[in-house]
Tab-separated table of C-alpha atoms in Angstrom:
chain	number	residue	atom	x	y	z
A	332	UNK	CA	188.466	115.755	118.643
A	333	UNK	CA	185.361	113.874	119.954
A	334	UNK	CA	184.641	111.317	122.647
A	335	UNK	CA	182.945	108.024	122.041
A	336	UNK	CA	181.156	105.862	124.591
A	337	UNK	CA	181.732	102.121	124.151
A	338	UNK	CA	181.862	98.947	126.074
A	339	UNK	CA	181.067	98.881	129.761
A	340	UNK	CA	180.245	102.540	129.913
A	341	UNK	CA	177.563	102.144	127.195
A	342	UNK	CA	176.032	99.252	128.796
A	343	UNK	CA	175.894	100.983	132.027
A	344	UNK	CA	173.975	104.061	130.532
A	345	UNK	CA	171.470	101.644	128.748
A	346	UNK	CA	170.965	99.776	132.026
A	347	UNK	CA	170.297	102.927	133.991
A	348	UNK	CA	167.898	104.003	131.377
A	349	UNK	CA	165.976	100.744	131.472
A	350	UNK	CA	165.984	100.968	135.227
A	351	UNK	CA	164.436	104.434	135.114
A	352	UNK	CA	161.811	103.249	132.488
A	353	UNK	CA	160.990	100.309	134.715
A	354	UNK	CA	160.589	102.613	137.778
A	355	UNK	CA	158.422	104.869	135.665
A	356	UNK	CA	156.253	101.942	134.412
A	357	UNK	CA	155.821	100.607	138.013
A	358	UNK	CA	154.912	104.028	139.264
A	359	UNK	CA	152.459	104.525	136.557
A	360	UNK	CA	150.980	101.097	137.076
A	361	UNK	CA	150.618	101.606	140.750
A	362	UNK	CA	149.002	105.020	140.211
A	363	UNK	CA	146.638	103.416	137.695
A	364	UNK	CA	145.894	100.659	140.093
A	365	UNK	CA	145.212	103.100	142.850
A	366	UNK	CA	142.917	105.168	140.731
A	367	UNK	CA	140.951	101.996	139.788
A	368	UNK	CA	140.672	100.989	143.355
A	369	UNK	CA	139.431	104.463	144.241
A	370	UNK	CA	136.968	104.413	141.336
A	371	UNK	CA	135.712	101.014	142.320
A	372	UNK	CA	135.463	102.111	145.901
A	373	UNK	CA	133.563	105.403	144.957
A	374	UNK	CA	131.186	103.327	142.703
A	375	UNK	CA	130.619	100.767	145.408
A	376	UNK	CA	130.009	103.669	147.972
A	377	UNK	CA	127.542	105.280	145.430
A	378	UNK	CA	125.671	102.139	144.964
A	379	UNK	CA	125.419	101.435	148.649
A	380	UNK	CA	124.392	104.979	149.298
A	381	UNK	CA	121.566	104.962	146.535
A	382	UNK	CA	120.319	101.719	147.833
A	383	UNK	CA	120.307	102.809	151.380
A	384	UNK	CA	118.128	105.775	150.348
A	385	UNK	CA	115.243	103.564	149.548
A	386	UNK	CA	112.730	102.520	152.255
A	387	UNK	CA	110.702	99.485	151.500
A	388	UNK	CA	107.446	97.880	152.689
A	389	UNK	CA	106.635	94.185	152.309
A	390	UNK	CA	103.129	94.758	151.004
A	391	UNK	CA	102.783	91.240	149.526
A	392	UNK	CA	103.439	89.697	152.788
A	393	UNK	CA	101.250	91.988	154.765
A	394	UNK	CA	98.293	91.599	152.447
A	395	UNK	CA	98.553	87.840	151.594
A	396	UNK	CA	96.398	86.181	149.047
A	397	UNK	CA	93.132	88.044	149.413
A	398	UNK	CA	93.800	90.294	146.577
A	399	UNK	CA	92.642	90.769	142.923
A	400	UNK	CA	94.269	88.282	140.686
A	401	UNK	CA	97.322	89.070	138.553
A	402	UNK	CA	96.450	89.225	134.782
A	403	UNK	CA	97.522	86.305	132.625
A	404	UNK	CA	99.756	87.524	129.820
A	405	UNK	CA	101.700	85.737	127.048
A	406	UNK	CA	104.818	86.937	125.282
A	407	UNK	CA	104.182	88.452	121.798
A	408	UNK	CA	105.819	86.340	119.069
A	409	UNK	CA	106.338	89.550	116.963
A	410	UNK	CA	108.287	91.295	119.825
A	411	UNK	CA	109.813	88.620	122.082
A	412	UNK	CA	112.382	91.075	123.558
A	413	UNK	CA	109.638	93.502	124.991
A	414	UNK	CA	108.340	92.982	128.545
A	415	UNK	CA	105.382	90.547	128.385
A	416	UNK	CA	103.376	91.686	131.431
A	417	UNK	CA	101.508	94.745	132.011
A	418	UNK	CA	102.066	96.480	135.323
A	419	UNK	CA	99.968	98.539	137.709
A	420	UNK	CA	101.810	100.842	140.049
A	421	UNK	CA	100.168	102.929	142.835
A	422	UNK	CA	102.164	106.212	143.023
A	423	UNK	CA	101.517	108.235	146.149
A	424	UNK	CA	102.940	111.757	147.169
A	425	UNK	CA	102.900	111.927	150.926
A	426	UNK	CA	102.825	115.082	152.924
A	427	UNK	CA	104.910	113.699	155.765
A	428	UNK	CA	106.675	116.054	158.102
A	429	UNK	CA	109.463	113.696	158.728
A	430	UNK	CA	112.712	115.496	158.372
A	431	UNK	CA	113.503	119.267	158.421
A	432	UNK	CA	113.228	119.664	154.653
A	433	UNK	CA	109.778	118.176	154.430
A	434	UNK	CA	108.655	120.483	157.173
A	435	UNK	CA	110.158	123.456	155.492
A	436	UNK	CA	108.339	122.521	152.354
A	437	UNK	CA	104.974	122.296	154.140
A	438	UNK	CA	104.499	118.723	155.121
A	439	UNK	CA	101.613	117.566	157.158
A	440	UNK	CA	101.108	117.342	160.963
A	441	UNK	CA	104.137	115.738	162.753
A	442	UNK	CA	101.845	113.114	164.159
A	443	UNK	CA	101.196	111.566	160.843
A	444	UNK	CA	100.845	111.797	157.167
A	445	UNK	CA	98.348	111.514	154.300
A	446	UNK	CA	98.481	110.724	150.636
A	447	UNK	CA	98.488	114.073	149.283
A	448	UNK	CA	98.514	112.868	145.646
A	449	UNK	CA	97.456	109.422	144.352
A	450	UNK	CA	97.854	108.039	140.802
A	451	UNK	CA	97.447	104.527	139.379
A	452	UNK	CA	100.018	104.163	136.634
A	453	UNK	CA	99.181	101.388	134.135
A	454	UNK	CA	101.974	100.234	131.815
A	455	UNK	CA	101.147	98.212	128.830
A	456	UNK	CA	102.682	94.685	128.174
A	457	UNK	CA	105.148	96.381	125.609
A	458	UNK	CA	105.865	99.505	127.614
A	459	UNK	CA	105.118	101.587	124.670
A	460	UNK	CA	102.152	103.188	126.138
A	461	UNK	CA	100.632	104.031	129.623
A	462	UNK	CA	97.628	105.328	131.396
A	463	UNK	CA	97.964	107.593	134.569
A	464	UNK	CA	94.688	107.637	136.533
A	465	UNK	CA	94.457	110.223	139.331
A	466	UNK	CA	92.271	109.487	142.332
A	467	UNK	CA	90.877	112.587	144.062
A	468	UNK	CA	91.900	112.496	147.696
A	469	UNK	CA	88.548	113.671	148.724
A	470	UNK	CA	86.884	110.671	147.287
A	471	UNK	CA	84.501	108.977	149.723
A	472	UNK	CA	85.133	105.119	149.842
A	473	UNK	CA	84.460	102.076	151.925
A	474	UNK	CA	87.967	101.592	153.545
A	475	UNK	CA	88.511	97.862	154.032
A	476	UNK	CA	89.897	96.298	157.220
A	477	UNK	CA	93.666	96.958	157.240
A	478	UNK	CA	96.578	95.725	159.325
A	479	UNK	CA	97.663	98.490	161.603
A	480	UNK	CA	101.077	100.013	160.816
A	481	UNK	CA	102.225	99.249	164.366
A	482	UNK	CA	101.262	95.540	164.035
A	483	UNK	CA	98.587	95.869	166.764
A	484	UNK	CA	95.677	94.110	165.074
A	485	UNK	CA	93.489	95.462	162.332
A	486	UNK	CA	91.223	98.624	161.600
A	487	UNK	CA	87.635	98.251	161.201
A	488	UNK	CA	85.830	98.499	157.961
A	489	UNK	CA	84.938	102.192	157.406
A	490	UNK	CA	82.048	103.182	154.999
A	491	UNK	CA	82.075	106.753	153.535
A	492	UNK	CA	85.782	107.353	154.584
A	493	UNK	CA	87.909	109.802	152.711
A	494	UNK	CA	90.448	108.045	150.418
A	495	UNK	CA	93.479	109.811	151.703
A	496	UNK	CA	92.697	108.626	155.335
A	497	UNK	CA	93.646	104.989	154.301
A	498	UNK	CA	97.319	106.019	154.386
A	499	UNK	CA	96.900	108.001	157.631
A	500	UNK	CA	95.346	105.015	159.260
A	501	UNK	CA	97.342	102.146	157.989
A	502	UNK	CA	100.355	103.453	155.797
A	503	UNK	CA	101.211	102.059	152.407
A	504	UNK	CA	99.499	98.627	153.020
A	505	UNK	CA	96.200	100.232	153.762
A	506	UNK	CA	96.550	102.560	150.817
A	507	UNK	CA	97.232	99.644	148.510
A	508	UNK	CA	94.389	97.504	149.935
A	509	UNK	CA	91.972	100.330	149.653
A	510	UNK	CA	92.853	101.045	145.962
A	511	UNK	CA	92.459	97.289	145.119
A	512	UNK	CA	89.208	97.106	146.936
A	513	UNK	CA	87.716	100.128	145.187
A	514	UNK	CA	89.023	99.321	141.717
A	515	UNK	CA	89.307	95.516	141.573
A	516	UNK	CA	92.723	95.965	139.911
A	517	UNK	CA	95.910	94.375	141.429
A	518	UNK	CA	98.710	96.825	142.261
A	519	UNK	CA	101.836	95.093	141.155
A	520	UNK	CA	104.131	97.786	142.787
A	521	UNK	CA	103.929	100.714	145.134
A	522	UNK	CA	105.994	103.936	144.986
A	523	UNK	CA	105.835	106.827	147.411
A	524	UNK	CA	107.838	110.054	147.227
A	525	UNK	CA	107.842	112.772	149.884
A	526	UNK	CA	107.901	116.550	149.329
A	527	UNK	CA	111.719	116.915	149.607
A	528	UNK	CA	112.373	113.987	147.348
A	529	UNK	CA	110.096	115.470	144.590
A	530	UNK	CA	111.625	118.932	144.852
A	531	UNK	CA	115.265	117.508	144.724
A	532	UNK	CA	114.310	115.417	141.540
A	533	UNK	CA	113.145	118.436	139.753
A	534	UNK	CA	116.100	120.468	140.729
A	535	UNK	CA	118.572	117.672	139.658
A	536	UNK	CA	116.869	117.579	136.344
A	537	UNK	CA	117.421	121.363	135.848
A	538	UNK	CA	113.748	122.222	136.511
A	539	UNK	CA	110.650	121.678	134.368
A	540	UNK	CA	108.591	123.757	131.876
A	541	UNK	CA	104.837	123.986	132.212
A	542	UNK	CA	102.165	126.174	130.907
A	543	UNK	CA	99.342	127.472	133.218
A	544	UNK	CA	96.181	128.513	131.770
A	545	UNK	CA	95.148	130.984	134.552
A	546	UNK	CA	96.788	133.175	137.156
A	547	UNK	CA	97.873	131.192	140.378
A	548	UNK	CA	97.853	133.117	143.731
A	549	UNK	CA	98.078	130.688	146.577
A	550	UNK	CA	99.675	131.675	149.844
A	551	UNK	CA	99.085	128.155	151.259
A	552	UNK	CA	101.379	126.616	148.582
A	553	UNK	CA	103.693	129.717	148.299
A	554	UNK	CA	102.949	129.763	144.716
A	555	UNK	CA	102.292	132.949	142.660
A	556	UNK	CA	102.406	132.719	138.839
A	557	UNK	CA	100.804	134.583	136.019
A	558	UNK	CA	99.078	132.577	133.225
A	559	UNK	CA	101.666	131.428	130.691
A	560	UNK	CA	104.791	129.372	130.295
A	561	UNK	CA	107.057	128.863	133.162
A	562	UNK	CA	110.319	127.089	133.965
A	563	UNK	CA	109.993	125.992	137.573
A	564	UNK	CA	112.625	124.829	139.984
A	565	UNK	CA	111.939	122.002	142.627
A	566	UNK	CA	110.081	124.164	145.178
A	567	UNK	CA	107.900	125.839	142.568
A	568	UNK	CA	107.024	122.540	140.979
A	569	UNK	CA	106.049	121.215	144.358
A	570	UNK	CA	103.942	124.212	144.939
A	571	UNK	CA	102.260	123.677	141.621
A	572	UNK	CA	101.465	120.116	142.584
A	573	UNK	CA	99.977	121.071	145.841
A	574	UNK	CA	97.994	124.256	144.882
A	575	UNK	CA	94.229	124.066	145.153
A	576	UNK	CA	93.051	127.362	146.559
A	577	UNK	CA	94.590	129.547	143.847
A	578	UNK	CA	92.788	127.831	140.905
A	579	UNK	CA	89.168	126.790	139.822
A	580	UNK	CA	86.841	126.223	142.651
A	581	UNK	CA	89.602	125.509	145.249
A	582	UNK	CA	88.956	121.847	145.285
A	583	UNK	CA	91.215	118.907	144.711
A	584	UNK	CA	89.759	118.203	141.234
A	585	UNK	CA	91.274	121.557	139.959
A	586	UNK	CA	94.921	120.772	140.870
A	587	UNK	CA	94.746	117.178	139.464
A	588	UNK	CA	95.034	118.661	135.926
A	589	UNK	CA	98.174	120.605	137.039
A	590	UNK	CA	99.747	117.528	138.568
A	591	UNK	CA	99.081	115.518	135.331
A	592	UNK	CA	100.901	118.433	133.371
A	593	UNK	CA	103.724	118.031	135.671
A	594	UNK	CA	103.941	114.175	134.998
A	595	UNK	CA	104.336	114.835	131.332
A	596	UNK	CA	106.774	117.708	131.798
A	597	UNK	CA	108.990	115.439	133.897
A	598	UNK	CA	108.921	112.660	131.235
A	599	UNK	CA	109.796	115.272	128.588
A	600	UNK	CA	112.664	116.711	130.780
A	601	UNK	CA	114.203	113.162	131.337
A	602	UNK	CA	113.802	112.244	127.621
A	603	UNK	CA	115.645	115.444	126.668
A	604	UNK	CA	118.788	114.635	128.749
A	605	UNK	CA	121.296	111.892	127.798
A	606	UNK	CA	122.053	110.999	131.380
A	607	UNK	CA	124.282	108.110	130.404
A	608	UNK	CA	126.872	110.592	129.005
A	609	UNK	CA	126.857	112.710	132.129
A	610	UNK	CA	127.805	110.482	135.168
A	611	UNK	CA	127.713	113.431	137.637
A	612	UNK	CA	124.206	114.497	136.641
A	613	UNK	CA	123.065	110.818	136.427
A	614	UNK	CA	124.159	110.317	140.021
A	615	UNK	CA	122.430	113.468	141.151
A	616	UNK	CA	119.252	112.428	139.483
A	617	UNK	CA	119.516	108.959	140.959
A	618	UNK	CA	120.222	110.348	144.341
A	619	UNK	CA	117.266	112.596	144.145
A	620	UNK	CA	115.011	109.794	142.932
A	621	UNK	CA	116.044	107.496	145.761
A	622	UNK	CA	115.957	110.118	148.549
A	623	UNK	CA	112.615	110.297	150.119
A	624	UNK	CA	111.444	107.112	148.278
A	625	UNK	CA	109.501	104.286	149.667
A	626	UNK	CA	108.775	101.192	147.569
A	627	UNK	CA	107.270	97.680	147.843
A	628	UNK	CA	109.965	95.027	148.253
A	629	UNK	CA	109.871	94.254	144.451
A	630	UNK	CA	111.359	97.624	143.663
A	631	UNK	CA	113.537	98.239	146.744
A	632	UNK	CA	116.956	98.182	145.220
A	633	UNK	CA	118.803	100.224	142.559
A	634	UNK	CA	118.986	97.234	140.165
A	635	UNK	CA	115.319	96.609	140.232
A	636	UNK	CA	114.449	100.352	139.839
A	637	UNK	CA	117.021	100.589	136.920
A	638	UNK	CA	115.532	97.465	135.284
A	639	UNK	CA	112.104	99.166	135.324
A	640	UNK	CA	113.418	102.407	133.989
A	641	UNK	CA	115.169	100.509	131.142
A	642	UNK	CA	112.012	98.985	130.162
A	643	UNK	CA	110.436	102.469	129.736
A	644	UNK	CA	113.157	103.996	127.454
A	645	UNK	CA	110.663	103.822	124.520
A	646	UNK	CA	107.899	105.472	126.323
A	647	UNK	CA	107.348	109.115	125.339
A	648	UNK	CA	104.830	111.656	126.943
A	649	UNK	CA	102.892	111.709	123.793
A	650	UNK	CA	101.957	108.018	124.499
A	651	UNK	CA	100.966	108.565	128.097
A	652	UNK	CA	97.353	109.232	128.647
A	653	UNK	CA	96.262	111.042	131.791
A	654	UNK	CA	92.744	110.838	133.108
A	655	UNK	CA	90.965	111.338	136.429
A	656	UNK	CA	88.705	108.683	137.975
A	657	UNK	CA	85.190	109.782	137.002
A	658	UNK	CA	83.490	111.265	140.129
A	659	UNK	CA	80.417	113.313	141.007
A	660	UNK	CA	79.639	115.311	144.132
A	661	UNK	CA	78.739	113.190	147.073
A	662	UNK	CA	74.981	113.435	148.071
A	663	UNK	CA	76.030	113.510	151.698
A	664	UNK	CA	78.565	116.186	151.387
A	665	UNK	CA	79.089	118.839	148.600
A	666	UNK	CA	82.802	119.070	149.587
A	667	UNK	CA	83.392	115.368	148.823
A	668	UNK	CA	83.074	113.179	145.733
A	669	UNK	CA	82.136	109.634	144.950
A	670	UNK	CA	82.893	107.353	141.938
A	671	UNK	CA	80.659	108.053	138.974
A	672	UNK	CA	79.355	104.628	137.966
A	673	UNK	CA	79.451	102.884	135.643
A	674	UNK	CA	82.050	105.119	134.033
A	675	UNK	CA	84.646	104.476	136.886
A	676	UNK	CA	84.132	100.745	136.845
A	677	UNK	CA	84.615	100.564	133.131
A	678	UNK	CA	87.843	102.628	133.392
A	679	UNK	CA	89.213	100.221	135.989
A	680	UNK	CA	88.204	97.241	133.968
A	681	UNK	CA	90.281	98.492	131.113
A	682	UNK	CA	93.411	98.308	133.221
A	683	UNK	CA	93.059	94.695	134.416
């Protein structure tokens, strides 16, 4: 004997099943919609947060038209998709003590900051090669008249002034104007990163590997390394970028070679990581890059920085030439240097 379900009873069960499926589908749909809203909200917050990290300075407006001309370039018919204009970017590392982390890492006096590191990065029109020129901070230059950072008039022209004083006197605007005055090269963009921003970037990338040719024993930069290959965290990499008393003759010239090694090590580290497949790491790197970052208004958004980064995807460290501006000891002070002419002028002319 068996029971069969027919008629109204069967239709009732089917209706109940359809009802349960409908409820389940609606629940799943609402859950998915909620997740999408949360994801969109998180993405929107992340974009806002990264943008808000960036500080910008309107250098173009501050300097006006009294600047070196922009080079005239034409698109290449053989590679129309490549960027058609060369770019010159002034990159500064500042020793500001603004913020607890910068003070812990050894920033400068709380009353001001100096350009601890200065490099002019020249990107060729196709973004397939680059030249990085380091400017010794102890270089004596004629500092031009600059708008004061507080807006109260302008500074006087200052002959035989140390290069890094330009930043101390007039901030990014005076630093750019001084570089343009001494080189005759238009700076298309300005990028400044402080101590904590640099250390966080290295840590977000998982450290960098460099080779030192001699032992480094420098209490001032808190760095003690034997000669050889080292994988450095952010604090150690910052110490390597800053050390001067533990190498060579203790001058700024000795550490420039270490800074240039770090530039190439960072490029290699970034190239070795497929950040697009690891959103969490990508965000950490982007957060580190933008934190402690000051740019001109042409690079003060995540979209503009991303566009510049995408144009450099084909640039490897092997295609980056690192040089120092040719200098000689200053006749007036053996602890200072001046541009070695005509070699320095010829170098800058090659970047115009």
